[in-house]
CSV table of C-alpha atoms in Angstrom, one decimal:
chain,number,residue,atom,x,y,z
A,1,UNK,CA,142.4,135.5,310.5
A,2,UNK,CA,144.5,134.2,313.3
A,3,UNK,CA,145.7,130.5,313.3
A,4,UNK,CA,147.5,128.6,316.2
A,5,UNK,CA,149.8,125.7,315.0
A,6,UNK,CA,150.5,123.2,317.8
A,7,UNK,CA,153.4,121.0,316.5
A,8,UNK,CA,156.5,119.6,318.0
A,9,UNK,CA,158.4,118.9,314.9
A,10,UNK,CA,160.2,122.2,314.0
A,11,UNK,CA,160.6,121.7,310.3
A,12,UNK,CA,156.9,120.7,309.9
A,13,UNK,CA,156.0,123.7,312.1
A,14,UNK,CA,158.1,126.1,310.0
A,15,UNK,CA,156.7,124.8,306.7
A,16,UNK,CA,153.1,125.1,307.7
A,17,UNK,CA,153.6,128.6,309.3
A,18,UNK,CA,155.5,129.9,306.3
A,19,UNK,CA,152.8,128.5,303.9
A,20,UNK,CA,149.9,130.0,305.9
A,21,UNK,CA,151.6,133.4,306.4
A,22,UNK,CA,152.2,133.7,302.6
A,23,UNK,CA,148.3,133.4,302.3
A,24,UNK,CA,147.7,136.2,304.6
A,25,UNK,CA,147.0,134.3,307.9
A,26,UNK,CA,148.4,135.6,311.3
A,27,UNK,CA,150.2,132.7,312.7
A,28,UNK,CA,151.2,131.7,316.4
A,29,UNK,CA,153.0,128.6,317.2
A,30,UNK,CA,153.5,126.2,320.1
A,31,UNK,CA,155.9,123.2,320.2
A,32,UNK,CA,154.2,121.4,323.2
A,33,UNK,CA,150.7,120.6,324.4
A,34,UNK,CA,150.8,122.7,327.7
A,35,UNK,CA,152.0,125.9,325.9
A,36,UNK,CA,149.5,125.2,323.2
A,37,UNK,CA,146.7,125.0,325.6
A,38,UNK,CA,147.7,128.3,327.3
A,39,UNK,CA,147.8,130.2,324.0
A,40,UNK,CA,144.6,128.8,322.9
A,41,UNK,CA,142.8,129.4,326.2
A,42,UNK,CA,143.9,133.1,326.5
A,43,UNK,CA,143.9,134.4,322.8
A,44,UNK,CA,141.1,134.5,320.3
A,45,UNK,CA,142.1,132.2,317.4
A,46,UNK,CA,140.0,131.6,314.4
A,47,UNK,CA,141.4,128.0,313.9
A,48,UNK,CA,143.9,125.6,315.5
A,49,UNK,CA,146.0,123.1,313.6
A,50,UNK,CA,146.9,120.4,316.2
A,51,UNK,CA,149.4,117.5,316.0
A,52,UNK,CA,148.7,114.5,318.2
A,53,UNK,CA,152.1,113.3,319.3
A,54,UNK,CA,153.0,116.3,321.5
A,55,UNK,CA,155.3,116.5,324.6
A,56,UNK,CA,153.7,117.5,327.9
A,57,UNK,CA,150.2,117.0,326.9
A,58,UNK,CA,149.2,114.9,323.8
A,59,UNK,CA,146.8,116.2,321.2
A,60,UNK,CA,143.8,114.1,322.2
A,61,UNK,CA,143.9,115.3,325.8
A,62,UNK,CA,144.6,118.8,324.6
A,63,UNK,CA,141.6,118.9,322.4
A,64,UNK,CA,139.4,117.4,325.0
A,65,UNK,CA,140.4,120.0,327.6
A,66,UNK,CA,139.8,122.9,325.1
A,67,UNK,CA,136.4,121.7,324.5
A,68,UNK,CA,135.3,120.6,328.0
A,69,UNK,CA,137.4,122.7,330.4
A,70,UNK,CA,138.1,125.8,328.4
A,71,UNK,CA,134.8,125.8,326.6
A,72,UNK,CA,136.3,126.8,323.3
A,73,UNK,CA,134.4,126.2,319.9
A,74,UNK,CA,137.5,127.2,317.8
A,75,UNK,CA,137.6,125.0,314.8
A,76,UNK,CA,140.4,122.2,315.2
A,77,UNK,CA,142.2,120.3,312.5
A,78,UNK,CA,144.1,117.4,313.7
A,79,UNK,CA,147.3,116.5,311.8
A,80,UNK,CA,149.0,113.1,312.6
A,81,UNK,CA,150.6,110.1,311.1
A,82,UNK,CA,147.9,107.8,312.7
A,83,UNK,CA,145.6,106.8,309.9
A,84,UNK,CA,143.4,104.0,311.4
A,85,UNK,CA,139.7,104.4,311.5
A,86,UNK,CA,139.7,104.2,315.3
A,87,UNK,CA,142.3,107.1,315.5
A,88,UNK,CA,140.2,109.3,313.3
A,89,UNK,CA,136.9,108.5,315.2
A,90,UNK,CA,138.7,109.1,318.6
A,91,UNK,CA,139.8,112.5,317.2
A,92,UNK,CA,136.3,113.4,316.3
A,93,UNK,CA,135.0,112.1,319.6
A,94,UNK,CA,137.3,114.4,321.6
A,95,UNK,CA,136.2,117.5,319.5
A,96,UNK,CA,138.2,117.8,316.4
A,97,UNK,CA,136.4,119.3,313.3
A,98,UNK,CA,138.7,117.7,310.7
A,99,UNK,CA,141.5,115.2,310.4
A,100,UNK,CA,144.5,115.3,308.2
A,101,UNK,CA,147.0,112.2,307.8
A,102,UNK,CA,150.6,112.9,307.4
A,103,UNK,CA,152.3,113.3,305.0
A,104,UNK,CA,150.0,115.8,303.4
A,105,UNK,CA,150.3,118.5,300.9
A,106,UNK,CA,150.3,122.1,302.3
A,107,UNK,CA,147.8,123.0,299.5
A,108,UNK,CA,145.2,120.5,300.9
A,109,UNK,CA,145.9,121.8,304.5
A,110,UNK,CA,145.1,125.4,303.5
A,111,UNK,CA,142.2,124.3,301.3
A,112,UNK,CA,140.8,122.4,304.5
A,113,UNK,CA,141.5,125.4,306.6
A,114,UNK,CA,139.7,127.8,304.1
A,115,UNK,CA,136.5,125.5,303.8
A,116,UNK,CA,136.3,125.1,307.7
A,117,UNK,CA,136.6,128.8,308.3
A,118,UNK,CA,133.9,129.4,305.7
A,119,UNK,CA,131.6,126.9,307.5
A,120,UNK,CA,132.1,128.2,310.9
A,121,UNK,CA,132.0,131.8,310.0
A,122,UNK,CA,128.9,131.2,308.1
A,123,UNK,CA,127.1,130.1,311.4
A,124,UNK,CA,126.0,132.3,314.2
A,125,UNK,CA,128.9,132.0,316.7
A,126,UNK,CA,128.5,133.3,320.2
A,127,UNK,CA,131.4,135.7,320.7
A,128,UNK,CA,130.0,137.2,323.9
A,129,UNK,CA,130.6,135.6,327.2
A,130,UNK,CA,127.9,136.3,329.8
A,131,UNK,CA,127.5,135.7,333.6
A,132,UNK,CA,124.6,137.3,335.1
A,133,UNK,CA,124.6,141.0,334.0
A,134,UNK,CA,128.4,140.7,333.3
A,135,UNK,CA,129.4,140.6,329.6
A,136,UNK,CA,132.6,140.2,327.7
A,137,UNK,CA,132.8,140.6,323.9
A,138,UNK,CA,135.6,138.4,322.8
A,139,UNK,CA,136.2,140.2,319.5
A,140,UNK,CA,136.3,143.7,320.9
A,141,UNK,CA,137.4,142.9,324.4
A,142,UNK,CA,134.5,145.2,325.5
A,143,UNK,CA,133.7,144.4,329.2
A,144,UNK,CA,130.5,145.7,330.7
A,145,UNK,CA,128.0,145.1,333.6
A,146,UNK,CA,124.4,146.2,333.7
A,147,UNK,CA,125.2,148.2,330.6
A,148,UNK,CA,128.1,150.0,332.1
A,149,UNK,CA,131.6,149.7,330.4
A,150,UNK,CA,134.3,148.5,332.6
A,151,UNK,CA,138.0,148.5,332.2
A,152,UNK,CA,140.7,146.0,333.4
A,153,UNK,CA,144.4,145.8,332.6
A,154,UNK,CA,145.5,142.8,330.3
A,155,UNK,CA,146.3,140.3,333.0
A,156,UNK,CA,143.2,140.5,335.1
A,157,UNK,CA,141.2,140.6,332.0
A,158,UNK,CA,142.9,137.4,330.9
A,159,UNK,CA,141.9,135.8,334.2
A,160,UNK,CA,138.3,137.0,334.0
A,161,UNK,CA,138.0,135.5,330.5
A,162,UNK,CA,139.0,132.1,331.9
A,163,UNK,CA,136.5,132.5,334.8
A,164,UNK,CA,133.7,133.5,332.5
A,165,UNK,CA,134.4,130.6,330.2
A,166,UNK,CA,134.4,128.2,333.0
A,167,UNK,CA,131.4,129.6,334.9
A,168,UNK,CA,129.8,128.4,337.1
A,169,UNK,CA,132.6,125.8,337.6
A,170,UNK,CA,135.4,126.4,340.0
A,171,UNK,CA,138.8,127.2,338.5
A,172,UNK,CA,141.7,125.9,340.3
A,173,UNK,CA,144.3,128.4,341.4
A,174,UNK,CA,147.1,126.4,339.7
A,175,UNK,CA,145.3,126.8,336.3
A,176,UNK,CA,145.0,130.5,336.8
A,177,UNK,CA,148.7,130.8,337.6
A,178,UNK,CA,149.7,128.7,334.7
A,179,UNK,CA,147.8,130.9,332.3
A,180,UNK,CA,149.6,134.0,333.3
A,181,UNK,CA,153.1,132.7,334.2
A,182,UNK,CA,153.4,129.2,332.6
A,183,UNK,CA,155.9,127.1,334.8
A,184,UNK,CA,157.4,130.0,336.7
A,185,UNK,CA,154.8,131.7,338.9
A,186,UNK,CA,156.2,134.7,340.9
A,187,UNK,CA,157.1,134.2,344.6
A,188,UNK,CA,154.8,137.0,345.7
A,189,UNK,CA,151.0,136.5,345.7
A,190,UNK,CA,150.5,138.3,342.4
A,191,UNK,CA,147.4,136.1,341.5
A,192,UNK,CA,145.7,137.5,344.6
A,193,UNK,CA,146.5,141.1,343.5
A,194,UNK,CA,145.0,140.4,340.2
A,195,UNK,CA,141.8,138.9,341.7
A,196,UNK,CA,141.5,141.9,343.9
A,197,UNK,CA,141.7,144.1,340.8
A,198,UNK,CA,138.9,142.1,339.3
A,199,UNK,CA,136.6,142.4,342.3
A,200,UNK,CA,137.2,146.2,342.5
A,201,UNK,CA,136.0,146.6,339.0
A,202,UNK,CA,133.3,144.0,338.5
A,203,UNK,CA,131.8,143.7,342.0
A,204,UNK,CA,132.4,146.5,344.3
A,205,UNK,CA,129.9,149.0,342.6
A,206,UNK,CA,127.2,146.5,342.4
A,207,UNK,CA,124.9,144.9,345.0
A,208,UNK,CA,125.5,141.3,344.0
A,209,UNK,CA,129.2,139.9,343.9
A,210,UNK,CA,129.9,137.6,341.1
A,211,UNK,CA,133.5,136.5,341.9
A,212,UNK,CA,133.6,133.9,344.7
A,213,UNK,CA,136.7,132.4,346.5
A,214,UNK,CA,136.6,128.8,347.0
A,215,UNK,CA,139.1,128.3,349.9
A,216,UNK,CA,141.9,125.9,349.3
A,217,UNK,CA,140.9,125.4,345.6
A,218,UNK,CA,140.5,128.5,343.6
A,219,UNK,CA,137.9,131.0,342.3
A,220,UNK,CA,134.4,130.8,340.9
A,221,UNK,CA,132.4,133.3,338.9
A,222,UNK,CA,128.7,132.9,339.1
A,223,UNK,CA,125.4,135.0,339.6
A,224,UNK,CA,122.7,134.3,342.1
A,225,UNK,CA,120.5,132.6,339.5
A,226,UNK,CA,123.3,130.2,338.6
A,227,UNK,CA,124.0,131.7,335.2
């Protein structure tokens, strides 16, 4: 099980990570909201532990973006010192699955994680993205179109995953660049190169193109029937 911890306090972050790793979880960490968003969007985590008071992007907005923009259904546990009813309700409104008030016992956090993972794993989660006849299995990373297995390098596959999650919405160029290069996009037009690779693999051999350029904005993945 992979867990992402998004927490800006290094002591709390270290304590949670050590506690969960000792119980067999694979843990990734982020100390600000934008970094957390990028990791959550590009990787397949089983659960996210999310602090509210974060630099660059606060926990409420981060949770909302993960649900509405990235389309993630990954379980999220919010951890915060804010303990009013309004705070908790707002957390649930933006998409949190559980809410834990600081200070808390690490044993309670791990118990909540275990219970939440049990509930979500017990349900039928859709781990396959589909746009028209293009399919991507998020667990195996198997990409196929019309039943034919396709192969993409890691960076173009990461961009395609974002486009498939957002489909049929237009994804801004800046969002794709941030996903690959964070705050330091290369000077050369590397994004266009990756987009070209995607087109060569998923569109060129087929009669219907799925990947569209929206000039001046970004890119869109959609089929003729709007799926």
